[in-house]
Amino acid sequence: GKKRYSLEQARHALDALRIDGRKTSGSVGGLYAKDVGGPSSTKPIGSAALAPPGPPPAYRDIMPDTGGSGLRSTHSAQASMDARTKSLRVKSVLGDGSCAFRSIAQGQARGQLSPPDEQRKAAQLRQMAASELSRCADEEMTGTGLTVEQIVLMKDDKFPTFGEYINAMSRSEYAGETEFWLLSRRLGLNIAIYQPDGSSYKHLITYGEANSEPVRLLWRRGQSEAGNHYDCLLPA
Protein backbone atom coordinates (compact mmCIF):
# COMPACT_ATOMS: atom_id res chain seq x y z
CA GLY A 1 0.00 0.00 0.00
CA LYS A 2 0.94 3.67 -0.09
CA LYS A 3 3.20 5.03 2.62
CA ARG A 4 1.94 7.60 5.09
CA TYR A 5 3.73 10.83 5.95
CA SER A 6 5.60 10.69 9.19
CA LEU A 7 5.52 13.66 11.54
CA GLU A 8 9.22 14.23 10.89
CA GLN A 9 8.75 14.32 7.10
CA ALA A 10 5.92 16.81 7.46
CA ARG A 11 8.04 19.02 9.71
CA HIS A 12 10.95 19.03 7.26
CA ALA A 13 8.65 20.03 4.40
CA LEU A 14 7.14 22.93 6.34
CA ASP A 15 10.52 24.08 7.63
CA ALA A 16 11.55 24.86 4.02
CA LEU A 17 8.61 27.22 3.59
CA ARG A 18 8.28 28.99 6.94
CA ILE A 19 8.79 32.74 6.91
CA ASP A 20 9.69 32.92 10.59
CA GLY A 21 12.63 30.53 10.27
CA ARG A 22 11.57 28.45 13.26
CA LYS A 23 11.52 24.67 13.28
CA THR A 24 8.06 23.20 12.99
CA SER A 25 6.73 21.56 16.13
CA GLY A 26 3.38 20.13 17.13
CA SER A 27 3.82 21.49 20.64
CA VAL A 28 5.54 24.86 20.10
CA GLY A 29 3.59 27.95 19.00
CA GLY A 30 4.72 30.08 16.07
CA LEU A 31 3.64 30.98 12.60
CA TYR A 32 1.71 27.73 12.21
CA ALA A 33 1.17 26.78 15.88
CA LYS A 34 -0.36 23.29 15.58
CA ASP A 35 1.23 22.41 12.26
CA VAL A 36 1.06 18.66 12.01
CA GLY A 37 -0.60 17.32 15.15
CA GLY A 38 0.87 15.23 17.93
CA PRO A 39 3.87 12.92 17.57
CA SER A 40 1.67 9.81 17.64
CA SER A 41 -0.37 10.92 14.61
CA THR A 42 -0.49 8.44 11.71
CA LYS A 43 -3.25 10.11 9.73
CA PRO A 44 -2.31 10.79 6.08
CA ILE A 45 -2.19 14.47 5.25
CA GLY A 46 -4.17 15.87 2.33
CA SER A 47 -5.48 13.89 -0.62
CA ALA A 48 -2.23 12.10 -1.52
CA ALA A 49 -0.40 9.78 0.88
CA LEU A 50 2.91 9.05 -0.86
CA ALA A 51 5.82 9.92 1.38
CA PRO A 52 8.32 12.47 0.04
CA PRO A 53 11.78 11.07 -0.77
CA GLY A 54 13.40 13.00 2.08
CA PRO A 55 13.84 16.39 3.72
CA PRO A 56 14.09 19.33 1.31
CA PRO A 57 17.18 21.57 1.42
CA ALA A 58 17.30 24.62 3.68
CA TYR A 59 16.23 27.15 1.06
CA ARG A 60 16.37 30.24 3.25
CA ASP A 61 20.15 29.85 3.69
CA ILE A 62 20.96 29.92 -0.03
CA MET A 63 18.57 32.42 -1.49
CA PRO A 64 19.10 35.99 -2.69
CA ASP A 65 16.01 38.08 -3.33
CA THR A 66 16.30 38.17 -7.12
CA GLY A 67 16.45 35.39 -9.65
CA GLY A 68 16.65 31.74 -8.78
CA SER A 69 14.68 28.62 -9.49
CA GLY A 70 11.55 27.98 -7.50
CA LEU A 71 12.62 28.74 -3.96
CA ARG A 72 16.34 28.21 -4.64
CA SER A 73 19.32 30.19 -5.83
CA THR A 74 22.96 30.73 -4.74
CA HIS A 75 25.06 32.77 -2.32
CA SER A 76 26.52 34.89 -5.13
CA ALA A 77 24.11 37.82 -4.71
CA GLN A 78 24.09 37.86 -0.89
CA ALA A 79 26.58 40.72 -0.38
CA SER A 80 24.92 43.03 -2.88
CA MET A 81 21.51 42.14 -1.46
CA ASP A 82 22.63 43.08 2.04
CA ALA A 83 23.79 46.46 0.70
CA ARG A 84 20.47 47.05 -1.06
CA THR A 85 18.46 46.55 2.13
CA LYS A 86 19.95 49.76 3.53
CA SER A 87 18.38 51.78 0.72
CA LEU A 88 14.79 50.58 1.05
CA ARG A 89 11.82 52.51 2.38
CA VAL A 90 8.50 51.37 3.80
CA LYS A 91 5.23 51.96 1.98
CA SER A 92 2.59 51.35 4.65
CA VAL A 93 -0.69 49.67 3.77
CA LEU A 94 -3.93 49.21 5.67
CA GLY A 95 -4.02 46.32 8.14
CA ASP A 96 -7.45 45.03 7.19
CA GLY A 97 -6.68 41.36 6.64
CA SER A 98 -5.56 41.98 3.07
CA CYS A 99 -2.25 43.66 3.90
CA ALA A 100 -0.19 41.06 2.01
CA PHE A 101 -2.26 41.51 -1.14
CA ARG A 102 -2.17 45.30 -0.72
CA SER A 103 1.62 45.21 -0.35
CA ILE A 104 2.08 43.08 -3.46
CA ALA A 105 -0.17 45.46 -5.40
CA GLN A 106 1.84 48.49 -4.29
CA GLY A 107 5.09 46.71 -5.05
CA GLN A 108 3.94 45.98 -8.59
CA ALA A 109 2.95 49.62 -9.03
CA ARG A 110 6.14 50.97 -7.40
CA GLY A 111 4.06 52.45 -4.59
CA GLN A 112 1.97 54.67 -6.88
CA LEU A 113 -1.50 53.24 -6.24
CA SER A 114 -4.13 55.49 -4.68
CA PRO A 115 -6.03 53.98 -1.71
CA PRO A 116 -9.06 53.03 -3.86
CA ASP A 117 -6.82 51.47 -6.52
CA GLU A 118 -4.82 49.65 -3.86
CA GLN A 119 -8.02 48.15 -2.45
CA ARG A 120 -9.31 47.18 -5.90
CA LYS A 121 -6.03 45.55 -6.94
CA ALA A 122 -5.72 43.73 -3.60
CA ALA A 123 -9.20 42.29 -4.09
CA GLN A 124 -8.20 41.06 -7.56
CA LEU A 125 -5.07 39.42 -6.16
CA ARG A 126 -7.12 37.73 -3.45
CA GLN A 127 -9.45 36.20 -6.01
CA MET A 128 -6.47 35.17 -8.13
CA ALA A 129 -4.91 33.43 -5.12
CA ALA A 130 -8.13 31.56 -4.38
CA SER A 131 -8.39 30.50 -8.02
CA GLU A 132 -4.79 29.27 -8.04
CA LEU A 133 -5.34 27.31 -4.83
CA SER A 134 -8.16 25.44 -6.52
CA ARG A 135 -6.36 24.97 -9.83
CA CYS A 136 -3.07 23.82 -8.33
CA ALA A 137 -4.37 21.75 -5.41
CA ASP A 138 -2.57 18.58 -6.54
CA GLU A 139 0.68 20.24 -7.66
CA GLU A 140 3.83 19.80 -5.58
CA MET A 141 5.17 22.90 -3.93
CA THR A 142 8.77 23.19 -5.10
CA GLY A 143 11.08 20.74 -3.35
CA THR A 144 8.76 19.87 -0.46
CA GLY A 145 7.36 16.56 -1.70
CA LEU A 146 3.93 17.85 -0.66
CA THR A 147 1.02 19.15 -2.68
CA VAL A 148 -0.54 22.58 -2.23
CA GLU A 149 -3.56 20.97 -0.58
CA GLN A 150 -1.38 19.03 1.85
CA ILE A 151 0.64 22.09 2.85
CA VAL A 152 -2.54 24.07 3.53
CA LEU A 153 -4.18 21.36 5.63
CA MET A 154 -0.97 20.80 7.60
CA LYS A 155 -0.28 24.44 8.40
CA ASP A 156 -3.73 25.52 9.55
CA ASP A 157 -6.02 23.14 11.43
CA LYS A 158 -8.88 25.62 11.75
CA PHE A 159 -10.07 24.57 8.29
CA PRO A 160 -11.39 20.98 8.20
CA THR A 161 -11.33 20.85 4.40
CA PHE A 162 -9.33 22.41 1.60
CA GLY A 163 -12.53 23.76 0.06
CA GLU A 164 -13.30 25.70 3.22
CA TYR A 165 -9.81 27.21 3.17
CA ILE A 166 -10.23 28.32 -0.45
CA ASN A 167 -13.60 29.85 0.36
CA ALA A 168 -12.11 31.74 3.32
CA MET A 169 -9.15 32.93 1.21
CA SER A 170 -11.53 34.31 -1.42
CA ARG A 171 -13.16 36.48 1.25
CA SER A 172 -10.95 37.47 4.19
CA GLU A 173 -8.31 34.89 5.19
CA TYR A 174 -4.75 36.15 5.60
CA ALA A 175 -2.33 35.31 2.81
CA GLY A 176 0.85 33.41 3.59
CA GLU A 177 3.57 31.24 2.12
CA THR A 178 1.31 29.14 -0.09
CA GLU A 179 -0.36 32.17 -1.66
CA PHE A 180 2.98 33.92 -2.22
CA TRP A 181 4.33 30.87 -4.04
CA LEU A 182 1.21 30.55 -6.21
CA LEU A 183 1.02 34.27 -7.05
CA SER A 184 4.72 34.44 -7.88
CA ARG A 185 4.20 31.75 -10.50
CA ARG A 186 0.94 33.14 -11.86
CA LEU A 187 2.26 36.71 -12.13
CA GLY A 188 5.80 35.81 -13.20
CA LEU A 189 7.48 37.75 -10.40
CA ASN A 190 9.58 37.21 -7.31
CA ILE A 191 8.05 37.96 -3.92
CA ALA A 192 10.79 38.59 -1.35
CA ILE A 193 9.98 38.64 2.36
CA TYR A 194 11.95 40.73 4.86
CA GLN A 195 11.72 41.53 8.54
CA PRO A 196 12.98 44.59 10.46
CA ASP A 197 16.60 44.30 11.54
CA GLY A 198 17.71 47.35 13.49
CA SER A 199 17.89 50.28 11.09
CA SER A 200 17.79 47.96 8.09
CA TYR A 201 15.89 44.88 6.91
CA LYS A 202 16.77 41.20 6.90
CA HIS A 203 15.87 39.01 3.92
CA LEU A 204 14.03 35.85 4.99
CA ILE A 205 12.85 34.01 1.89
CA THR A 206 11.94 34.60 -1.75
CA TYR A 207 9.19 32.94 -3.77
CA GLY A 208 9.46 32.89 -7.55
CA GLU A 209 11.55 32.04 -10.59
CA ALA A 210 11.72 35.42 -12.38
CA ASN A 211 15.14 36.89 -13.13
CA SER A 212 14.03 40.39 -12.25
CA GLU A 213 13.72 42.84 -9.38
CA PRO A 214 11.33 41.40 -6.78
CA VAL A 215 8.28 42.78 -5.08
CA ARG A 216 9.42 43.17 -1.47
CA LEU A 217 7.20 42.67 1.57
CA LEU A 218 8.12 43.63 5.12
CA TRP A 219 6.81 41.09 7.64
CA ARG A 220 6.13 42.68 11.03
CA ARG A 221 5.45 40.15 13.75
CA GLY A 222 2.71 41.17 16.18
CA GLN A 223 2.23 44.63 14.64
CA SER A 224 -1.54 44.61 14.22
CA GLU A 225 -4.59 43.78 16.31
CA ALA A 226 -4.84 40.45 14.50
CA GLY A 227 -1.14 39.66 15.03
CA ASN A 228 1.31 39.90 12.13
CA HIS A 229 1.28 42.54 9.40
CA TYR A 230 2.83 43.14 5.97
CA ASP A 231 3.91 46.43 4.45
CA CYS A 232 5.55 47.08 1.10
CA LEU A 233 9.28 47.79 0.77
CA LEU A 234 10.38 50.06 -2.10
CA PRO A 235 13.71 51.42 -3.30
CA ALA A 236 14.49 54.65 -1.45
CSV table of N, CA, C and O in Angstrom, one decimal, residues 5-85:
chain,number,residue,atom,x,y,z
A,5,TYR,N,2.7,9.8,5.5
A,5,TYR,CA,3.7,10.8,5.9
A,5,TYR,C,4.0,10.6,7.4
A,5,TYR,O,3.1,10.5,8.2
A,6,SER,N,5.3,10.7,7.8
A,6,SER,CA,5.6,10.7,9.2
A,6,SER,C,5.6,12.1,9.7
A,6,SER,O,5.7,13.1,8.9
A,7,LEU,N,5.5,12.3,11.0
A,7,LEU,CA,5.5,13.7,11.5
A,7,LEU,C,6.8,14.4,11.2
A,7,LEU,O,6.8,15.5,10.8
A,8,GLU,N,7.9,13.6,11.2
A,8,GLU,CA,9.2,14.2,10.9
A,8,GLU,C,9.3,14.7,9.4
A,8,GLU,O,9.8,15.8,9.1
A,9,GLN,N,8.8,13.9,8.5
A,9,GLN,CA,8.8,14.3,7.1
A,9,GLN,C,7.9,15.6,6.9
A,9,GLN,O,8.3,16.5,6.1
A,10,ALA,N,6.8,15.6,7.6
A,10,ALA,CA,5.9,16.8,7.5
A,10,ALA,C,6.6,18.1,8.0
A,10,ALA,O,6.5,19.1,7.4
A,11,ARG,N,7.3,17.9,9.1
A,11,ARG,CA,8.0,19.0,9.7
A,11,ARG,C,9.1,19.5,8.8
A,11,ARG,O,9.3,20.7,8.6
A,12,HIS,N,9.9,18.6,8.2
A,12,HIS,CA,10.9,19.0,7.3
A,12,HIS,C,10.4,19.8,6.1
A,12,HIS,O,10.9,20.8,5.6
A,13,ALA,N,9.2,19.4,5.5
A,13,ALA,CA,8.6,20.0,4.4
A,13,ALA,C,8.2,21.4,4.8
A,13,ALA,O,8.4,22.4,4.0
A,14,LEU,N,7.6,21.6,5.9
A,14,LEU,CA,7.1,22.9,6.3
A,14,LEU,C,8.3,23.8,6.7
A,14,LEU,O,8.3,25.0,6.5
A,15,ASP,N,9.4,23.3,7.3
A,15,ASP,CA,10.5,24.1,7.6
A,15,ASP,C,11.1,24.8,6.4
A,15,ASP,O,11.6,25.9,6.6
A,16,ALA,N,11.0,24.2,5.2
A,16,ALA,CA,11.6,24.9,4.0
A,16,ALA,C,10.7,26.1,3.6
A,16,ALA,O,11.2,26.9,2.8
A,17,LEU,N,9.5,26.2,4.1
A,17,LEU,CA,8.6,27.2,3.6
A,17,LEU,C,8.3,28.3,4.6
A,17,LEU,O,7.8,29.4,4.3
A,18,ARG,N,8.7,28.1,5.9
A,18,ARG,CA,8.3,29.0,6.9
A,18,ARG,C,9.0,30.3,6.8
A,18,ARG,O,10.2,30.4,6.6
A,19,ILE,N,8.2,31.4,6.9
A,19,ILE,CA,8.8,32.7,6.9
A,19,ILE,C,9.6,33.0,8.2
A,19,ILE,O,10.6,33.7,8.2
A,20,ASP,N,9.1,32.5,9.3
A,20,ASP,CA,9.7,32.9,10.6
A,20,ASP,C,11.0,32.2,10.9
A,20,ASP,O,11.7,32.6,11.8
A,21,GLY,N,11.4,31.2,10.1
A,21,GLY,CA,12.6,30.5,10.3
A,21,GLY,C,12.7,29.5,11.4
A,21,GLY,O,13.7,28.9,11.6
A,22,ARG,N,11.6,29.4,12.2
A,22,ARG,CA,11.6,28.4,13.3
A,22,ARG,C,11.4,27.0,12.7
A,22,ARG,O,10.9,26.8,11.7
A,23,LYS,N,11.8,26.1,13.6
A,23,LYS,CA,11.5,24.7,13.3
A,23,LYS,C,10.1,24.3,13.6
A,23,LYS,O,9.6,24.8,14.7
A,24,THR,N,9.4,23.6,12.8
A,24,THR,CA,8.1,23.2,13.0
A,24,THR,C,7.9,22.2,14.1
A,24,THR,O,8.7,21.3,14.3
A,25,SER,N,7.0,22.4,15.0
A,25,SER,CA,6.7,21.6,16.1
A,25,SER,C,5.3,21.5,16.4
A,25,SER,O,4.5,22.5,16.4
A,26,GLY,N,4.8,20.3,16.8
A,26,GLY,CA,3.4,20.1,17.1
A,26,GLY,C,3.1,20.7,18.5
A,26,GLY,O,1.9,20.9,18.8
A,27,SER,N,4.1,21.0,19.3
A,27,SER,CA,3.8,21.5,20.6
A,27,SER,C,4.3,22.9,20.9
A,27,SER,O,4.0,23.5,21.9
A,28,VAL,N,5.0,23.5,19.9
A,28,VAL,CA,5.5,24.9,20.1
A,28,VAL,C,4.8,25.8,19.2
A,28,VAL,O,4.6,25.6,18.0
A,29,GLY,N,4.3,27.0,19.8
A,29,GLY,CA,3.6,27.9,19.0
A,29,GLY,C,4.5,28.6,18.0
A,29,GLY,O,5.7,28.5,18.1
A,30,GLY,N,3.9,29.4,17.1
A,30,GLY,CA,4.7,30.1,16.1
A,30,GLY,C,3.8,30.5,14.9
A,30,GLY,O,2.6,30.7,15.1
A,31,LEU,N,4.4,30.6,13.8
A,31,LEU,CA,3.6,31.0,12.6
A,31,LEU,C,2.5,30.0,12.3
A,31,LEU,O,1.4,30.4,12.0
A,32,TYR,N,2.7,28.7,12.5
A,32,TYR,CA,1.7,27.7,12.2
A,32,TYR,C,1.1,27.2,13.5
A,32,TYR,O,0.0,26.5,13.4
A,33,ALA,N,1.7,27.3,14.6
A,33,ALA,CA,1.2,26.8,15.9
A,33,ALA,C,1.1,25.3,15.8
A,33,ALA,O,2.0,24.6,15.8
A,34,LYS,N,-0.2,24.7,15.6
A,34,LYS,CA,-0.4,23.3,15.6
A,34,LYS,C,-0.2,22.8,14.1
A,34,LYS,O,-1.2,22.5,13.5
A,35,ASP,N,1.0,22.7,13.7
A,35,ASP,CA,1.2,22.4,12.3
A,35,ASP,C,0.8,21.0,11.8
A,35,ASP,O,0.1,20.9,10.8
A,36,VAL,N,1.2,20.0,12.5
A,36,VAL,CA,1.1,18.7,12.0
A,36,VAL,C,0.5,17.7,13.1
A,36,VAL,O,0.6,16.5,12.9
A,37,GLY,N,0.0,18.2,14.2
A,37,GLY,CA,-0.6,17.3,15.1
A,37,GLY,C,0.4,16.7,16.1
A,37,GLY,O,1.6,17.0,16.1
A,38,GLY,N,0.0,15.8,16.9
A,38,GLY,CA,0.9,15.2,17.9
A,38,GLY,C,1.8,14.2,17.4
A,38,GLY,O,1.6,13.7,16.2
A,39,PRO,N,2.9,13.8,18.1
A,39,PRO,CA,3.9,12.9,17.6
A,39,PRO,C,3.4,11.5,17.3
A,39,PRO,O,4.0,10.8,16.6
A,40,SER,N,2.2,11.1,17.9
A,40,SER,CA,1.7,9.8,17.6
A,40,SER,C,0.8,9.7,16.4
A,40,SER,O,0.2,8.7,16.1
A,41,SER,N,0.6,10.9,15.7
A,41,SER,CA,-0.4,10.9,14.6
A,41,SER,C,0.1,10.1,13.5
A,41,SER,O,1.3,10.1,13.1
A,42,THR,N,-0.8,9.2,12.9
A,42,THR,CA,-0.5,8.4,11.7
A,42,THR,C,-1.5,8.7,10.6
A,42,THR,O,-1.5,8.0,9.6
A,43,LYS,N,-2.3,9.8,10.7
A,43,LYS,CA,-3.3,10.1,9.7
A,43,LYS,C,-2.6,10.7,8.5
A,43,LYS,O,-1.8,11.6,8.6
A,44,PRO,N,-2.9,10.2,7.3
A,44,PRO,CA,-2.3,10.8,6.1
A,44,PRO,C,-2.8,12.2,5.9
A,44,PRO,O,-3.9,12.6,6.3
A,45,ILE,N,-1.9,13.0,5.4
A,45,ILE,CA,-2.2,14.5,5.3
A,45,ILE,C,-2.6,14.8,3.8
A,45,ILE,O,-1.9,14.5,2.9
A,46,GLY,N,-3.8,15.5,3.7
A,46,GLY,CA,-4.2,15.9,2.3
A,46,GLY,C,-4.7,14.7,1.5
A,46,GLY,O,-5.0,13.6,2.1
A,47,SER,N,-4.8,14.9,0.2
A,47,SER,CA,-5.5,13.9,-0.6
A,47,SER,C,-4.5,12.8,-1.0
A,47,SER,O,-4.9,11.7,-1.3
A,48,ALA,N,-3.2,13.1,-1.1
A,48,ALA,CA,-2.2,12.1,-1.5
A,48,ALA,C,-1.5,11.6,-0.3
A,48,ALA,O,-1.4,12.3,0.7
A,49,ALA,N,-1.0,10.4,-0.3
A,49,ALA,CA,-0.4,9.8,0.9
A,49,ALA,C,1.0,9.2,0.6
A,49,ALA,O,1.5,8.5,1.4
A,50,LEU,N,1.6,9.5,-0.6
A,50,LEU,CA,2.9,9.0,-0.9
A,50,LEU,C,3.9,9.9,-0.1
A,50,LEU,O,3.9,11.1,-0.1
A,51,ALA,N,4.8,9.2,0.6
A,51,ALA,CA,5.8,9.9,1.4
A,51,ALA,C,6.8,10.6,0.5
A,51,ALA,O,7.2,10.0,-0.5
A,52,PRO,N,7.3,11.8,0.8
A,52,PRO,CA,8.3,12.5,0.0
A,52,PRO,C,9.6,11.7,0.2
A,52,PRO,O,9.8,11.0,1.1
A,53,PRO,N,10.5,11.8,-0.8
A,53,PRO,CA,11.8,11.1,-0.8
A,53,PRO,C,12.7,11.4,0.4
A,53,PRO,O,13.5,10.6,0.8
A,54,GLY,N,12.6,12.6,1.0
A,54,GLY,CA,13.4,13.0,2.1
A,54,GLY,C,13.3,14.5,2.4
A,54,GLY,O,12.5,15.2,1.7
A,55,PRO,N,14.0,15.0,3.4
A,55,PRO,CA,13.8,16.4,3.7
A,55,PRO,C,14.3,17.3,2.6
A,55,PRO,O,15.3,17.0,1.9
A,56,PRO,N,13.6,18.4,2.3
A,56,PRO,CA,14.1,19.3,1.3
A,56,PRO,C,15.3,20.1,1.8
A,56,PRO,O,15.5,20.1,3.0
A,57,PRO,N,16.1,20.8,1.0
A,57,PRO,CA,17.2,21.6,1.4
A,57,PRO,C,16.7,22.8,2.2
A,57,PRO,O,15.6,23.2,2.1
A,58,ALA,N,17.6,23.4,2.9
A,58,ALA,CA,17.3,24.6,3.7
A,58,ALA,C,17.4,25.8,2.8
A,58,ALA,O,18.4,26.5,2.6
A,59,TYR,N,16.3,26.1,2.1
A,59,TYR,CA,16.2,27.1,1.1
A,59,TYR,C,16.6,28.5,1.6
A,59,TYR,O,17.3,29.3,0.9
A,60,ARG,N,16.2,28.9,2.8
A,60,ARG,CA,16.4,30.2,3.3
A,60,ARG,C,17.8,30.6,3.4
A,60,ARG,O,18.2,31.7,3.4
A,61,ASP,N,18.7,29.6,3.5
A,61,ASP,CA,20.1,29.8,3.7
A,61,ASP,C,20.9,30.1,2.4
A,61,ASP,O,22.1,30.4,2.4
A,62,ILE,N,20.2,29.8,1.2
A,62,ILE,CA,21.0,29.9,0.0
A,62,ILE,C,20.2,30.8,-1.0
A,62,ILE,O,20.4,30.6,-2.2
A,63,MET,N,19.5,31.7,-0.6
A,63,MET,CA,18.6,32.4,-1.5
A,63,MET,C,18.7,33.9,-1.5
A,63,MET,O,18.4,34.6,-0.5
A,64,PRO,N,19.2,34.5,-2.6
A,64,PRO,CA,19.1,36.0,-2.7
A,64,PRO,C,17.7,36.4,-3.0
A,64,PRO,O,16.8,35.5,-3.3
A,65,ASP,N,17.4,37.7,-3.1
A,65,ASP,CA,16.0,38.1,-3.3
A,65,ASP,C,15.7,38.3,-4.8
A,65,ASP,O,14.5,38.6,-5.1
A,66,THR,N,16.6,38.1,-5.7
A,66,THR,CA,16.3,38.2,-7.1
A,66,THR,C,16.8,36.9,-7.9
A,66,THR,O,17.8,36.4,-7.5
A,67,GLY,N,16.0,36.5,-8.9
A,67,GLY,CA,16.4,35.4,-9.6
A,67,GLY,C,16.3,34.1,-8.9
A,67,GLY,O,15.7,34.0,-7.8
A,68,GLY,N,16.7,33.0,-9.5
A,68,GLY,CA,16.6,31.7,-8.8
A,68,GLY,C,15.7,30.8,-9.5
A,68,GLY,O,15.2,31.1,-10.6
A,69,SER,N,15.5,29.6,-8.9
A,69,SER,CA,14.7,28.6,-9.5
A,69,SER,C,13.8,28.1,-8.4
A,69,SER,O,14.2,27.5,-7.4
A,70,GLY,N,12.5,28.4,-8.5
A,70,GLY,CA,11.5,28.0,-7.5
A,70,GLY,C,11.8,28.8,-6.2
A,70,GLY,O,11.7,30.0,-6.2
A,71,LEU,N,12.3,28.1,-5.2
A,71,LEU,CA,12.6,28.7,-4.0
A,71,LEU,C,14.1,28.8,-3.8
A,71,LEU,O,14.6,29.3,-2.8
A,72,ARG,N,14.9,28.3,-4.8
A,72,ARG,CA,16.3,28.2,-4.6
A,72,ARG,C,17.1,29.2,-5.5
A,72,ARG,O,16.7,29.6,-6.5
A,73,SER,N,18.4,29.5,-5.0
A,73,SER,CA,19.3,30.2,-5.8
A,73,SER,C,20.7,29.9,-5.2
A,73,SER,O,20.9,28.9,-4.7
A,74,THR,N,21.6,30.9,-5.3
A,74,THR,CA,23.0,30.7,-4.7
A,74,THR,C,23.4,31.8,-3.8
A,74,THR,O,22.6,32.8,-3.6
A,75,HIS,N,24.5,31.7,-3.2
A,75,HIS,CA,25.1,32.8,-2.3
A,75,HIS,C,25.6,34.0,-3.1
A,75,HIS,O,25.9,35.0,-2.5
A,76,SER,N,25.8,33.9,-4.4
A,76,SER,CA,26.5,34.9,-5.1
A,76,SER,C,26.0,36.3,-5.0
A,76,SER,O,26.7,37.3,-5.1
A,77,ALA,N,24.7,36.5,-4.8
A,77,ALA,CA,24.1,37.8,-4.7
A,77,ALA,C,23.9,38.3,-3.3
A,77,ALA,O,23.4,39.4,-3.1
A,78,GLN,N,24.4,37.5,-2.3
A,78,GLN,CA,24.1,37.9,-0.9
A,78,GLN,C,24.7,39.2,-0.5
A,78,GLN,O,24.0,40.0,0.2
A,79,ALA,N,25.9,39.5,-0.8
A,79,ALA,CA,26.6,40.7,-0.4
A,79,ALA,C,25.9,41.9,-1.0
A,79,ALA,O,25.6,42.9,-0.3
A,80,SER,N,25.6,41.9,-2.3
A,80,SER,CA,24.9,43.0,-2.9
A,80,SER,C,23.5,43.2,-2.4
A,80,SER,O,23.0,44.3,-2.2
A,81,MET,N,22.8,42.1,-2.0
A,81,MET,CA,21.5,42.1,-1.5
A,81,MET,C,21.5,42.8,-0.1
A,81,MET,O,20.7,43.7,0.2
A,82,ASP,N,22.5,42.5,0.7
A,82,ASP,CA,22.6,43.1,2.0
A,82,ASP,C,22.8,44.6,1.9
A,82,ASP,O,22.3,45.4,2.7
A,83,ALA,N,23.6,45.0,0.9
A,83,ALA,CA,23.8,46.5,0.7
A,83,ALA,C,22.5,47.1,0.3
A,83,ALA,O,22.2,48.3,0.7
A,84,ARG,N,21.7,46.5,-0.6
A,84,ARG,CA,20.5,47.1,-1.1
A,84,ARG,C,19.4,47.3,0.0
A,84,ARG,O,18.6,48.2,0.0
A,85,THR,N,19.5,46.4,1.1
A,85,THR,CA,18.5,46.5,2.1
A,85,THR,C,18.6,47.9,2.9
A,85,THR,O,17.6,48.3,3.5
